[in-house]
Each structure stands twice: as structure tokens, then as C-alpha cells.
mmCIF file of C-alpha atoms in Angstrom:
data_model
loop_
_atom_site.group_PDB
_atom_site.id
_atom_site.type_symbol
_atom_site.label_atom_id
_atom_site.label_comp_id
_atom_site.label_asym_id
_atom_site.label_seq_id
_atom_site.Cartn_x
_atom_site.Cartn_y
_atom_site.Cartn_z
ATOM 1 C CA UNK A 1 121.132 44.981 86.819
ATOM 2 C CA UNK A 2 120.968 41.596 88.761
ATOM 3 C CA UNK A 3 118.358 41.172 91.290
ATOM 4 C CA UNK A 4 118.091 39.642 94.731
ATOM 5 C CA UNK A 5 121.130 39.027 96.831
ATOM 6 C CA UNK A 6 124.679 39.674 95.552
ATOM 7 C CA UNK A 7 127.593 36.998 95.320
ATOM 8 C CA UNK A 8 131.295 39.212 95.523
ATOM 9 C CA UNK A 9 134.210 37.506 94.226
ATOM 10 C CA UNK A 10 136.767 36.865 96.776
ATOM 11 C CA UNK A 11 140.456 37.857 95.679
ATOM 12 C CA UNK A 12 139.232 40.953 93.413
ATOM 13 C CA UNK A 13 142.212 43.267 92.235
ATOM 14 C CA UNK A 14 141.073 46.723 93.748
ATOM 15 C CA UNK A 15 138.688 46.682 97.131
ATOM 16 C CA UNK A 16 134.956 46.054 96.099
ATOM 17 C CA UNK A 17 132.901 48.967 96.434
ATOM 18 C CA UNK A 18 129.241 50.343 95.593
ATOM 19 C CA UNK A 19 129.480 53.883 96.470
ATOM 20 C CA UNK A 20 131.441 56.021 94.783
ATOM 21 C CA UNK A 21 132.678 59.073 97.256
ATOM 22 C CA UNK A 22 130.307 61.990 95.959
ATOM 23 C CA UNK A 23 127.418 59.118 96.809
ATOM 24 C CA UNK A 24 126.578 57.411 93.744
ATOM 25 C CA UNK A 25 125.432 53.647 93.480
ATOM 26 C CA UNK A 26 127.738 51.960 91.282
ATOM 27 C CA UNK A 27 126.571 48.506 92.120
ATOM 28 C CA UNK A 28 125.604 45.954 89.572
ATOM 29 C CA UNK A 29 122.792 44.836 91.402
ATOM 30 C CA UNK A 30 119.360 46.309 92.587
ATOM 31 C CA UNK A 31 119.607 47.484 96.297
ATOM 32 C CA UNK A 32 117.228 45.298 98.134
ATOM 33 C CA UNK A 33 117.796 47.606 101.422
ATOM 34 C CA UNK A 34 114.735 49.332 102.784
ATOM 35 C CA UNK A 35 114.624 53.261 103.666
ATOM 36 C CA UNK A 36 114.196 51.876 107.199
ATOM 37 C CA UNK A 37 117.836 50.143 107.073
ATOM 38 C CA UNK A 38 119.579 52.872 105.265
ATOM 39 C CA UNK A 39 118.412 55.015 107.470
ATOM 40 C CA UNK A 40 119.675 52.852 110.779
ATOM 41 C CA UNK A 41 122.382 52.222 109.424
ATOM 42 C CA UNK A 42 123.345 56.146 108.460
ATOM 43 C CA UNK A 43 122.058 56.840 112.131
ATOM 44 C CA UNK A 44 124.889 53.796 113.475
ATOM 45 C CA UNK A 45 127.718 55.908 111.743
ATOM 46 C CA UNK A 46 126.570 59.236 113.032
ATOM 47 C CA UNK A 47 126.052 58.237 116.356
ATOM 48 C CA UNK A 48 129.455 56.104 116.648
ATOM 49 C CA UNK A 49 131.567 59.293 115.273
ATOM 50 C CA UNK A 50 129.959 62.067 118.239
ATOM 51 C CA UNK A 51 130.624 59.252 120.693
ATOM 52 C CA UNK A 52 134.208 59.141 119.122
ATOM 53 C CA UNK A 53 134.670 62.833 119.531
ATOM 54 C CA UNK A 54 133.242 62.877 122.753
ATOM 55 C CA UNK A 55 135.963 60.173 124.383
ATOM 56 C CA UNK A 56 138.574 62.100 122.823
ATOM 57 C CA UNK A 57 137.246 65.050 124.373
ATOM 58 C CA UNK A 58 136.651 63.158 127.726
ATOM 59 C CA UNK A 59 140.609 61.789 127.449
ATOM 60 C CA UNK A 60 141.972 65.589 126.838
ATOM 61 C CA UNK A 61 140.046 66.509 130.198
ATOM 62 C CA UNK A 62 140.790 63.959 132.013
ATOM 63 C CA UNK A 63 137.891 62.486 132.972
ATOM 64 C CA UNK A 64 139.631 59.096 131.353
ATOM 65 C CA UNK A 65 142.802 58.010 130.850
ATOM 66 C CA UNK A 66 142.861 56.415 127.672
ATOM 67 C CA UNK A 67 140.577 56.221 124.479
ATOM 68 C CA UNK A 68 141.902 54.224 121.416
ATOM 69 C CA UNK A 69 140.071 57.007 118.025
ATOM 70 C CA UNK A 70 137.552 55.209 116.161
ATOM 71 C CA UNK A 71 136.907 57.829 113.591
ATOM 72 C CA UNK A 72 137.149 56.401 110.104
ATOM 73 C CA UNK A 73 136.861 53.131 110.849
ATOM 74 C CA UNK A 74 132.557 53.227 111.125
ATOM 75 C CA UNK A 75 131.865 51.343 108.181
ATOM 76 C CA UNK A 76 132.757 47.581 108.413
ATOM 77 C CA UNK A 77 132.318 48.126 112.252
ATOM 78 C CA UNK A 78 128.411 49.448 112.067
ATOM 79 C CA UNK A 79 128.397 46.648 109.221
ATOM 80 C CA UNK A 80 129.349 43.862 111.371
ATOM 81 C CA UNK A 81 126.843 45.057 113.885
ATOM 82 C CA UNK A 82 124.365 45.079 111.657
ATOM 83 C CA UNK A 83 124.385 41.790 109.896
ATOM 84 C CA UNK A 84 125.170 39.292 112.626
ATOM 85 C CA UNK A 85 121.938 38.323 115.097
ATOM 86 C CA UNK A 86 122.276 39.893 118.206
ATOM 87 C CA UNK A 87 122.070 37.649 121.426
ATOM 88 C CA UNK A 88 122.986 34.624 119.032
ATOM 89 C CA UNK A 89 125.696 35.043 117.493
ATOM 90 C CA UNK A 90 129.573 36.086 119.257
ATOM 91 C CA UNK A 91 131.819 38.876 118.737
ATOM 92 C CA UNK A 92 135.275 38.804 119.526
ATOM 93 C CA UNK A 93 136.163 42.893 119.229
ATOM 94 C CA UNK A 94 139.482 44.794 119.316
ATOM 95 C CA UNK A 95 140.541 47.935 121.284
ATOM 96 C CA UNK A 96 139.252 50.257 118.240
ATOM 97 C CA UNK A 97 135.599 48.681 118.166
ATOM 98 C CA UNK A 98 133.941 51.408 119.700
ATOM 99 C CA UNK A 99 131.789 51.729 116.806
ATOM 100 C CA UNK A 100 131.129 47.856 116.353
ATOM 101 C CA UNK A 101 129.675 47.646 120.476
ATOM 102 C CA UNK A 102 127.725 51.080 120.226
ATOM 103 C CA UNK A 103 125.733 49.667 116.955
ATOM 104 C CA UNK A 104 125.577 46.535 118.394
ATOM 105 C CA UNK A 105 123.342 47.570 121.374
ATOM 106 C CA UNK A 106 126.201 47.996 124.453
ATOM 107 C CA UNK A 107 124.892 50.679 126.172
ATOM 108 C CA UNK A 108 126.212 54.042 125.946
ATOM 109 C CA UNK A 109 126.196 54.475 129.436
ATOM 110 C CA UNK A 110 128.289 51.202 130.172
ATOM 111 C CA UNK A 111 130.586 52.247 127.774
ATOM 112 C CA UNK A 112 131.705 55.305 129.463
ATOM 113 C CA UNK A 113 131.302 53.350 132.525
ATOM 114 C CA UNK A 114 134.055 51.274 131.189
ATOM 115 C CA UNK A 115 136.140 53.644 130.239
ATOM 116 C CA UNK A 116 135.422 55.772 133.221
ATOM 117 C CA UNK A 117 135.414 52.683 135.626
ATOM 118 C CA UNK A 118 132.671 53.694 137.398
ATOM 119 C CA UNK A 119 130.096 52.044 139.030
ATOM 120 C CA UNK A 120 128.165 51.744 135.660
ATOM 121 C CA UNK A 121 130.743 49.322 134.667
ATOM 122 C CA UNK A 122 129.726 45.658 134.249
ATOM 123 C CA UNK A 123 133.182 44.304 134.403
ATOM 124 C CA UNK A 124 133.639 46.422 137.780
ATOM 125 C CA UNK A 125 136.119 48.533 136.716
ATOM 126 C CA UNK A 126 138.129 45.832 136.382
ATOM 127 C CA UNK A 127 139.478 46.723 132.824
ATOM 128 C CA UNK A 128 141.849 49.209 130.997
ATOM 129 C CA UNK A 129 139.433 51.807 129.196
ATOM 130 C CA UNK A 130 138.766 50.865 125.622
ATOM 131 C CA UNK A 131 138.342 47.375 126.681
ATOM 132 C CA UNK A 132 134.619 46.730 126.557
ATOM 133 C CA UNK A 133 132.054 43.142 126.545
ATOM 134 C CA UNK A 134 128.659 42.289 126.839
ATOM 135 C CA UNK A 135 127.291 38.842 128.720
ATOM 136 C CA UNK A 136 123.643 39.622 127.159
ATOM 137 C CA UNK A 137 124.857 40.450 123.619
ATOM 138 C CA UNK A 138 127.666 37.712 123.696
ATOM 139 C CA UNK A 139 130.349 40.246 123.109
ATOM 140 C CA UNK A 140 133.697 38.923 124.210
ATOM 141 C CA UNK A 141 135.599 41.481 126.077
ATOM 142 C CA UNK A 142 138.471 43.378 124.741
ATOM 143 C CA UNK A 143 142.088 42.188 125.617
ATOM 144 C CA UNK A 144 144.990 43.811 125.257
ATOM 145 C CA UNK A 145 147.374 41.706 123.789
ATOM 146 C CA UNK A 146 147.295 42.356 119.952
ATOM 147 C CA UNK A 147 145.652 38.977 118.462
ATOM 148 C CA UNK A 148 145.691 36.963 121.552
ATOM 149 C CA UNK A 149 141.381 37.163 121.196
ATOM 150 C CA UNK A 150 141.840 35.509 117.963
ATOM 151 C CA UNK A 151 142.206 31.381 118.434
ATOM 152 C CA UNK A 152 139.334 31.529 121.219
ATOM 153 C CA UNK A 153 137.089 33.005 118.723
ATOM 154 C CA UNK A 154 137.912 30.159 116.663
ATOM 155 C CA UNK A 155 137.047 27.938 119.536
ATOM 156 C CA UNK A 156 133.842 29.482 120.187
ATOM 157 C CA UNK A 157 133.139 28.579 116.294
ATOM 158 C CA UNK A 158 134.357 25.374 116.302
ATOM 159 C CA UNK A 159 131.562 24.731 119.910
ATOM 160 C CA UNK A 160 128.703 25.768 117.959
ATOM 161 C CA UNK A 161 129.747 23.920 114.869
ATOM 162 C CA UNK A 162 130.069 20.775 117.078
ATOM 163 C CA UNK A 163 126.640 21.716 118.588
ATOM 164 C CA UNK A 164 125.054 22.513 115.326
ATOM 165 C CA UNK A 165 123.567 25.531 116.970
ATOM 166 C CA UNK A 166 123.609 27.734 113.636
ATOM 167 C CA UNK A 167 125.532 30.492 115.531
ATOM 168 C CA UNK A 168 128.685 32.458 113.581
ATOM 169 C CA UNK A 169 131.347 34.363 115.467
ATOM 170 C CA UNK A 170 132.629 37.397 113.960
ATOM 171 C CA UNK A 171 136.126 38.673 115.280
ATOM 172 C CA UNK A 172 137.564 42.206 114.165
ATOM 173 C CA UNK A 173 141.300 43.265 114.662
ATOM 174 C CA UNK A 174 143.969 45.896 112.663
ATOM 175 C CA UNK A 175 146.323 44.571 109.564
ATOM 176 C CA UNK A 176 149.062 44.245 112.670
ATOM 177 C CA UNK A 177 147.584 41.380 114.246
ATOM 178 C CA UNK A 178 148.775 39.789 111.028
ATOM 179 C CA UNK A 179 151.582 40.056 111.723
ATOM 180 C CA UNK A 180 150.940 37.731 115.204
ATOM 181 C CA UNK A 181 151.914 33.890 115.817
ATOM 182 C CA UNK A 182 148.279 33.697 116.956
ATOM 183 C CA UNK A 183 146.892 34.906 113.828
ATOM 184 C CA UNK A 184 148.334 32.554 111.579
ATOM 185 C CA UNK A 185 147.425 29.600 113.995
ATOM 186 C CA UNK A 186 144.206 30.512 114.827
ATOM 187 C CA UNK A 187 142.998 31.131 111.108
ATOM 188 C CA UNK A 188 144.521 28.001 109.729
ATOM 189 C CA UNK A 189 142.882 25.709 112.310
ATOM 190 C CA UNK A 190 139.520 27.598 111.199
ATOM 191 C CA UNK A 191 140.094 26.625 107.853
ATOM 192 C CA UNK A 192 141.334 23.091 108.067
ATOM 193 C CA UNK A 193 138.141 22.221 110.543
ATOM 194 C CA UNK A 194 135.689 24.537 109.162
ATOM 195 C CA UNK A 195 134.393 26.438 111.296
ATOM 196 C CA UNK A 196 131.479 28.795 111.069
ATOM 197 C CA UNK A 197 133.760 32.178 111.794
ATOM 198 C CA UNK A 198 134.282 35.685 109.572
ATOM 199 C CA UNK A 199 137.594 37.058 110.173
ATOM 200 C CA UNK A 200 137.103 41.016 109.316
ATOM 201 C CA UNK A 201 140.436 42.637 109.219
ATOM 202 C CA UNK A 202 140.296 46.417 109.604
ATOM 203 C CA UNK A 203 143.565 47.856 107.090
ATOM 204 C CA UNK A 204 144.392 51.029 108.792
ATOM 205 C CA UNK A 205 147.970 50.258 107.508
ATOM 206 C CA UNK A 206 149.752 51.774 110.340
ATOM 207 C CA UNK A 207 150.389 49.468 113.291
ATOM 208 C CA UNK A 208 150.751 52.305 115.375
ATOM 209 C CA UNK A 209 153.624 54.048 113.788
ATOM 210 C CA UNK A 210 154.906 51.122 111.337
ATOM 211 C CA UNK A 211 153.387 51.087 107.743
ATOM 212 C CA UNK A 212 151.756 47.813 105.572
ATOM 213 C CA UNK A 213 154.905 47.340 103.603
ATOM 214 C CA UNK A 214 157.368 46.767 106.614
ATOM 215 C CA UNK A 215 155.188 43.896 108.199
ATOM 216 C CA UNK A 216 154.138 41.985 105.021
ATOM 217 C CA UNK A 217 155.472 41.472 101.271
ATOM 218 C CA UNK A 218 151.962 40.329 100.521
ATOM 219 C CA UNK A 219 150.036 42.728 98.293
ATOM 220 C CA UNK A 220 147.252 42.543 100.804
ATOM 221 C CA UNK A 221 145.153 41.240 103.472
ATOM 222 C CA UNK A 222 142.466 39.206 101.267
ATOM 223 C CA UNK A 223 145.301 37.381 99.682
ATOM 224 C CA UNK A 224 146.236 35.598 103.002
ATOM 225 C CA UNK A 225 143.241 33.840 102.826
ATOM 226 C CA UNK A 226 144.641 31.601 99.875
ATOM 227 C CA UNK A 227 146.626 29.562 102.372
ATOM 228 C CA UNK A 228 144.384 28.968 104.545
ATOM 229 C CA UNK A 229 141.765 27.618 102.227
ATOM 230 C CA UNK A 230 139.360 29.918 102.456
ATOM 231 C CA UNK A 231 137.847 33.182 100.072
ATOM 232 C CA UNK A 232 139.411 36.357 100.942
ATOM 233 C CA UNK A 233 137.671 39.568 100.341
ATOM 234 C CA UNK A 234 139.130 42.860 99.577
ATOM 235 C CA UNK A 235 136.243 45.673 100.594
ATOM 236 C CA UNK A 236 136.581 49.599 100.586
ATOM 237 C CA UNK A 237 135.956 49.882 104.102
ATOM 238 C CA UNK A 238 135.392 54.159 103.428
ATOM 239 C CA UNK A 239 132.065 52.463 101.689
ATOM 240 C CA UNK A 240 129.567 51.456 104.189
ATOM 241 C CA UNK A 241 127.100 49.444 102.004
ATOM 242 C CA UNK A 242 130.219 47.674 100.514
ATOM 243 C CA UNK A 243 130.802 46.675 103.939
ATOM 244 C CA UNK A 244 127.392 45.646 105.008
ATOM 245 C CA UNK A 245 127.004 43.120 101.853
ATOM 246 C CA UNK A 246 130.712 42.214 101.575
ATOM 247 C CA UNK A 247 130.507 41.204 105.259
ATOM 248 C CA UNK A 248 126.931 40.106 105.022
ATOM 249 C CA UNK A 249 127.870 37.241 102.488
ATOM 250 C CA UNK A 250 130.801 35.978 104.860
ATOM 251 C CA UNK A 251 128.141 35.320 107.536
ATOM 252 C CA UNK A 252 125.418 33.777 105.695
ATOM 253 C CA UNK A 253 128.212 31.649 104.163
ATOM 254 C CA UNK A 254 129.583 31.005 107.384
ATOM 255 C CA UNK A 255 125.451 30.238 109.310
ATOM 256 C CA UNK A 256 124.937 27.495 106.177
ATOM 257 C CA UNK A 257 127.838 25.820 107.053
ATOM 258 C CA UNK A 258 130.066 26.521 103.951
ATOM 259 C CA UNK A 259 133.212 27.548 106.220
ATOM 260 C CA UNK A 260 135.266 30.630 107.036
ATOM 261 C CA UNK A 261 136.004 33.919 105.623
ATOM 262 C CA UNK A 262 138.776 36.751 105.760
ATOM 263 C CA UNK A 263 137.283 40.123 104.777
ATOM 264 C CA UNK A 264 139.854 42.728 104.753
ATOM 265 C CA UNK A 265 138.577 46.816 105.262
ATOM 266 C CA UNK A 266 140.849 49.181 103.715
ATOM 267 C CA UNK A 267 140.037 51.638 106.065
ATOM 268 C CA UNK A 268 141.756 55.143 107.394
ATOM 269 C CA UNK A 269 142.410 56.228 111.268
ATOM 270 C CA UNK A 270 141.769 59.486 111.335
ATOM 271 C CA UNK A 271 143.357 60.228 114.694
ATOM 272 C CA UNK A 272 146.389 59.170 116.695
ATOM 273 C CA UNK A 273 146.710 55.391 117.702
ATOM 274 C CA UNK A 274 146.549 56.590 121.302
ATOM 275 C CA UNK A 275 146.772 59.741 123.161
ATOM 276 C CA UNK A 276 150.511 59.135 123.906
ATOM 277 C CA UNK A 277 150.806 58.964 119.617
ATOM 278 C CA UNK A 278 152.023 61.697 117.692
ATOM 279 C CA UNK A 279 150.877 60.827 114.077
ATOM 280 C CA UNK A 280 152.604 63.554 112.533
ATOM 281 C CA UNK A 281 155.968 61.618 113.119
ATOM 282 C CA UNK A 282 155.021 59.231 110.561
ATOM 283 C CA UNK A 283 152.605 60.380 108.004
ATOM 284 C CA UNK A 284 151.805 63.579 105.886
ATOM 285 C CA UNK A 285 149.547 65.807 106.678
ATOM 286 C CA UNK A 286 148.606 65.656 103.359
ATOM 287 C CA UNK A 287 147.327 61.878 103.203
ATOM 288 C CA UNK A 288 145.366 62.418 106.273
ATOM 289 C CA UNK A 289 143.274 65.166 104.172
ATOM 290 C CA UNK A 290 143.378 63.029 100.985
ATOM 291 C CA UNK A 291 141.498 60.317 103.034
ATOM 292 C CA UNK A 292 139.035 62.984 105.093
ATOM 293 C CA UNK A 293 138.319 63.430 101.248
ATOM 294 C CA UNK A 294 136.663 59.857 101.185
ATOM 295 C CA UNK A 295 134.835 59.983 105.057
ATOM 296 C CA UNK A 296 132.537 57.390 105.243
ATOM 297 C CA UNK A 297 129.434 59.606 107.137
ATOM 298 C CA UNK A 298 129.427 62.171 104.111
ATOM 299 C CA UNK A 299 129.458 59.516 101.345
ATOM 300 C CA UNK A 300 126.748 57.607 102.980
ATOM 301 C CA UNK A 301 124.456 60.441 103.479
ATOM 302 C CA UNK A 302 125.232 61.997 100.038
ATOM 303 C CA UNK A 303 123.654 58.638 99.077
ATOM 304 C CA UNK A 304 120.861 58.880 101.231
ATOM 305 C CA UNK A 305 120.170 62.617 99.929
ATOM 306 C CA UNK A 306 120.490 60.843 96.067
ATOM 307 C CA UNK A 307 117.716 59.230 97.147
ATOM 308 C CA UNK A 308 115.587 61.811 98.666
ATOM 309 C CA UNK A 309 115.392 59.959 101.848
ATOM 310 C CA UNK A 310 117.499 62.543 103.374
ATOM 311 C CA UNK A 311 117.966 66.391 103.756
ATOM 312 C CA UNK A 312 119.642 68.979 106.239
ATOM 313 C CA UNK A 313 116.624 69.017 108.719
ATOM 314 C CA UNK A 314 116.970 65.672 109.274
ATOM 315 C CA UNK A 315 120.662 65.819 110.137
ATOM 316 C CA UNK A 316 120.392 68.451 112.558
ATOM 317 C CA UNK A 317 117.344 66.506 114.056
ATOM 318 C CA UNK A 318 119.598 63.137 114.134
ATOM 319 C CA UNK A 319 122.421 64.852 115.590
ATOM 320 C CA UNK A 320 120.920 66.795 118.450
ATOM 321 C CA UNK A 321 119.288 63.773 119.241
ATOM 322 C CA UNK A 322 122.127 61.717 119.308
ATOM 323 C CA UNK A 323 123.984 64.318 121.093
ATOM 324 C CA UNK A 324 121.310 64.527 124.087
ATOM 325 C CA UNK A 325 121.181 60.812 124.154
ATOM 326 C CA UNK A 326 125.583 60.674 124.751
ATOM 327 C CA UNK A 327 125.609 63.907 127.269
ATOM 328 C CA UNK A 328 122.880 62.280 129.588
ATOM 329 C CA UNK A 329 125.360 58.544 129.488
ATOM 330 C CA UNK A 330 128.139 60.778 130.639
ATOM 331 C CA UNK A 331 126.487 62.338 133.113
ATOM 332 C CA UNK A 332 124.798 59.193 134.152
ATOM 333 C CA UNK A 333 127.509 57.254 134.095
ATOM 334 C CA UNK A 334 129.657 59.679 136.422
ATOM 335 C CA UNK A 335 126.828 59.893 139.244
ATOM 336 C CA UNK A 336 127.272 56.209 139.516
ATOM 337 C CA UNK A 337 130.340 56.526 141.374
ATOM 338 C CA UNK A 338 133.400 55.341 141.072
ATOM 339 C CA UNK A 339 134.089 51.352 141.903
ATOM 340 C CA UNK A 340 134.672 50.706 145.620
ATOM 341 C CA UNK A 341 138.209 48.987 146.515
ATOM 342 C CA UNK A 342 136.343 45.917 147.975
ATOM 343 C CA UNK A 343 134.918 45.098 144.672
ATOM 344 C CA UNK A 344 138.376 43.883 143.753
ATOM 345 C CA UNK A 345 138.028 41.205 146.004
ATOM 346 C CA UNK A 346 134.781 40.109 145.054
ATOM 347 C CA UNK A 347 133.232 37.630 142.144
ATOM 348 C CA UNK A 348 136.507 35.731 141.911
ATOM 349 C CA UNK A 349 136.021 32.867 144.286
ATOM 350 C CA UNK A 350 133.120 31.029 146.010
ATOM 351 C CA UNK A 351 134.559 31.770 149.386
ATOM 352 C CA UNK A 352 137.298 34.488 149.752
ATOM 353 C CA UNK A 353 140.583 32.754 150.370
ATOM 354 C CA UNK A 354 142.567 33.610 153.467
ATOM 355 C CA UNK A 355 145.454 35.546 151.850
ATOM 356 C CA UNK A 356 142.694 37.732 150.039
ATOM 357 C CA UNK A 357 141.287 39.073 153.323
ATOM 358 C CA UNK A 358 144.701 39.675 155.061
ATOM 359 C CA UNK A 359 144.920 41.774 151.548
ATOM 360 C CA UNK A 360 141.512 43.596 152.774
ATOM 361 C CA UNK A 361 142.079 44.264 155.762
ATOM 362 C CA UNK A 362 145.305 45.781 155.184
ATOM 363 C CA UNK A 363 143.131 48.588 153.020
ATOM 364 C CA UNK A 364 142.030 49.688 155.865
#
């Protein structure tokens, strides 16, 4: 067994993996991770599914209008959050990142403020739901268009690289912003200049309703990465170790100046794109339950149980915690308030131009 840090080989023929789904380390090397860190790290997946099912919920009451599912998709999200410095280095996040912001350190409480656009907000309600940022944690916020976040990522890199700060930018979207104009410019300019970035593409294949094969001949993801001269990685994103150290590697590579990376998740969206998808229209029941098979929170903590780091009294204590924690946000972020009109009007310019206030005024 190898010690010390791993090296993965980019371009491998099946995802890499360490975990096997009953929970067994199948790594070749010695796992260098302290209890400590497996246990954050278990506690990041938990935490990110009840806030999951809790939006959903939120959505089918009506207390928001829209909530793009997370569920499945925990692993190279909590890994991202995990291995990139907080406050240092930049995250450019997609619509399903819920997972990636809540491990990162967004507040639970501005996160339903978000969604909620309430006066716990920071962008003052001035957002679709599912669209969230941080100025502290240098999370860029959520756009809509599919990809469009992509090339200033590459910018950002490209600064710090100029500034030789030692910062990396990390930037998450699904297998169908591959299939964007913006994509394909925004990665090859990375490569061709360099710049200290980790492209982590999150394979739910479905872009919505249209499968892998009908946007791309290529066998996957990773393999992109061969025209853009840079290592593409292949990772079982059901496997959240895999994740951490597949991902891991792209950063460090990326902080010592080597270049870019494309990881590539083969991951599994357990619910509907959106509340206004029906899922049903375009995939078996049957494949959903082959994947629930392969859940990334039961494989990690049958790992952690392996290991006798781990038992049932410690999940019900994690989860009621966790639970108490995400009710109190809620309520928290409801008493706020909702945002006041005027707000609209405000933080835009230095001095409020005249057609603004005729706007005003005429809200009465």
C-alpha cells in the first residue's frame, strides 16, 4: 500500500473510486484522513441532504417557489467545499450547488433567505431562488443561464495568476453545460494560458429531460479534456472520498501553478430537475432504485462504521442536531420579513437617477 498523498491518473477507463458501495476501502494507498475529517466530512453530506428535503418540502408548501433537488449529488459538492481554502480561494457554483455553499460555510439562514427572499437575503431578494453567493467566502453568485458563469471563472483565474496571489477558482456545472458555446471557449482559453482553475463537471446525464448520448458522441466528460491540453479525470461521484482526493489533486495542481483540470462526477439526481419536471417521462423507475442502491450518505457511513468511528447513536445524535440547527434558519429566516419594494431601488447607483424616482413614487 503506497503512503502519503495519492497521484490519480487522468483519462482512466471506468470512474476512479475508493469505496466500494457496502463501505469498503479499496484504495491502493494508506488513508492519511483523520477521524476528525471523516467525521466533518460525513456530517457535510448529512446535513446537505435534510436541507435538501427540507426545500423540497418548503417548495410543495409554498413557502418558495422554486428549489432545483440536490440529493445525490453531495459528494464532489461537500468535496469541493472541503478542499479549497475558504475566504481565499473563488467558487463559481451552479443552480444545483446547494450542497457545495452549505459545506462551504453560507449560512443556513441566508440560504433560505435566498430562496425565500426575505429580509435575510444578502442579495436583497434580488435573485431567483436557488441562486445563491457569498462576498465573505468569495462565492460567485448563481446565474441562470446554463454555462454563462463559466469564462468569468476563468478570468478570475487568469487575475490571480497574473497577481501571483496563489488563489485557485473552482467552478461546478451539469454534463449540459457541455454542450454550451461558453464551455468550449472558456475551457480552452484556460488551457492555452494556464490558468490556476478546476473545472468539476457534475454527470447527472440528464439535461433536464435529454440523456448523455443525444448531446455528445464522446464516451465521456474526462475525455474532453484531451483537447484542451489539460488531464481529465473520471471520478465516481456516488464515492465521497474519491471525490475529496480526485478533486483535491486538481487544486493542489492548480495552487503550484501546474495548470487546469476537468474532473468529471458521475453522479445521480435523485429528484426531478425542477418542480415543474416530471422525471417519470423519461427514465425508469427502475434506474432511479438501481442508483438509490449506490447513495452516497450510506456508503460513507458504512465506512465510517468499518472503522468503528461510527454507530447508530451517533446518527440519531447528528441528525437531530442538524435538524434543530435547519428548523430554527427557517424560522429565522421568515421573521426577517420579506424585502421592502424600495430596496429595488437602492445599491445600484451613487445618486438615484431621475427616472428611478418617478418609478418610486409611482409605488405609491
Amino acid at each position: 500500500m503506497i503512503k502519503g498523498s495519492p497521484r490519480f491518473q487522468p483519462f482512466s477507463e471506468k470512474p476512479i473510486s475508493l469505496i466500494s458501495d457496502s463501505g469498503e476501502w479499496t484504495g491502493d494507498f494508506e488513508l492519511t484522513l483523520d477521524e476528525g475529517e471523516l467525521k466533518r466530512i460525513y456530517r457535510d453530506l448529512v446535513a446537505s441532504r435534510i436541507f435538501d428535503e427540507r426545500l423540497v418540502r418548503l417548495q410543495r408548501q409554498g413557502r418558495i417557489s422554486f428549489v432545483a433537488p440536490s440529493s445525490g449529488h453531495e459528494g464532489p459538492q461537500v468535496a469541493v467545499a472541503r478542499v479549497v481554502r475558504p475566504r481565499q480561494d473563488w467558487l463559481y457554483p451552479y443552480y444545483r450547488d446547494t450542497a457545495l455553499v452549505l459545506a462551504l460555510g453560507v449560512p443556513a439562514v441566508e440560504i433560505v433567505g435566498q430562496m425565500m427572499a426575505t429580509r435575510a437575503d444578502p442579495s436583497r431578494g434580488r435573485q431567483m431562488p436557488a441562486h445563491p453567493g457569498s462576498k465573505e467566502l468569495n462565492v460567485f453568485t448563481v446565474a441562470s443561464p446554463i454555462a454563462s458563469h463559466i469564462a468569468p471563472a476563468v478570468g478570475t483565474a487568469l487575475s490571480m495568476k497574473l497577481r501571483g496571489t496563489g488563489e485557485v477558482v473552482v467552478t461546478t456545472f451539469g454534463e449540459g453545460a457541455t454542450s454550451e458555446g461558453d464551455f468550449h471557449a472558456a475551457i480552452n482559453f484556460a488551457g492555452a494560458q494556464g490558468a490556476p482553475i478546476v473545472f468539476v463537471c457534475q454527470n447527472n446525464r440528464y439535461a433536464i429531460s435529454v440523456g448523455y448520448n443525444k448531446q455528445t458522441a464522446a464516451e465521456n466528460v474526462a475525455a474532453k479534456a484531451h483537447a484542451y491540453g489539460m488531464p481529465g479525470y473520471q471520478v465516481d461521484g456516488m464515492d465521497p472520498l474519491a471525490c475529496y482526493f480526485v478533486i483535491r489533486e486538481a487544486v493542489e495542481r492548480a495552487r503550484e501553478g501546474v495548470g487546469p483540470s476537468l474532473v468529471e462526477a458521475v453522479v445521480y439526481r435523485y429528484g426531478p430537475h425542477s418542480p415543474a419536471d416530471d422525471d417519470s417521462r423519461y427514465r425508469p423507475p427502475e434506474e432511479v432504485e438501481a442508483w438509490r442502491k449506490r447513495d452516497p450518505l450510506p456508503r460513507m457511513r458504512s465506512f465510517l462504521e468499518r472503522r468503528g468511528i461510527w454507530d447508530e447513536e451517533q446518527e440519531a445524535a447528528l441528525r437531530q442536531e442538524i435538524d434543530a440547527e435547519q428548523r430554527q434558519a427557517v424560522k429565522q429566516a421568515e421573521a426577517s420579513g420579506k424585502v421592502p419594494r424600495e430596496w429595488m431601488f437602492e445599491d445600484v447607483f451613487a445618486e438615484v437617477p431621475d427616472h428611478l424616482l418617478d418609478q418610486q413614487d409611482s409605488l405609491g
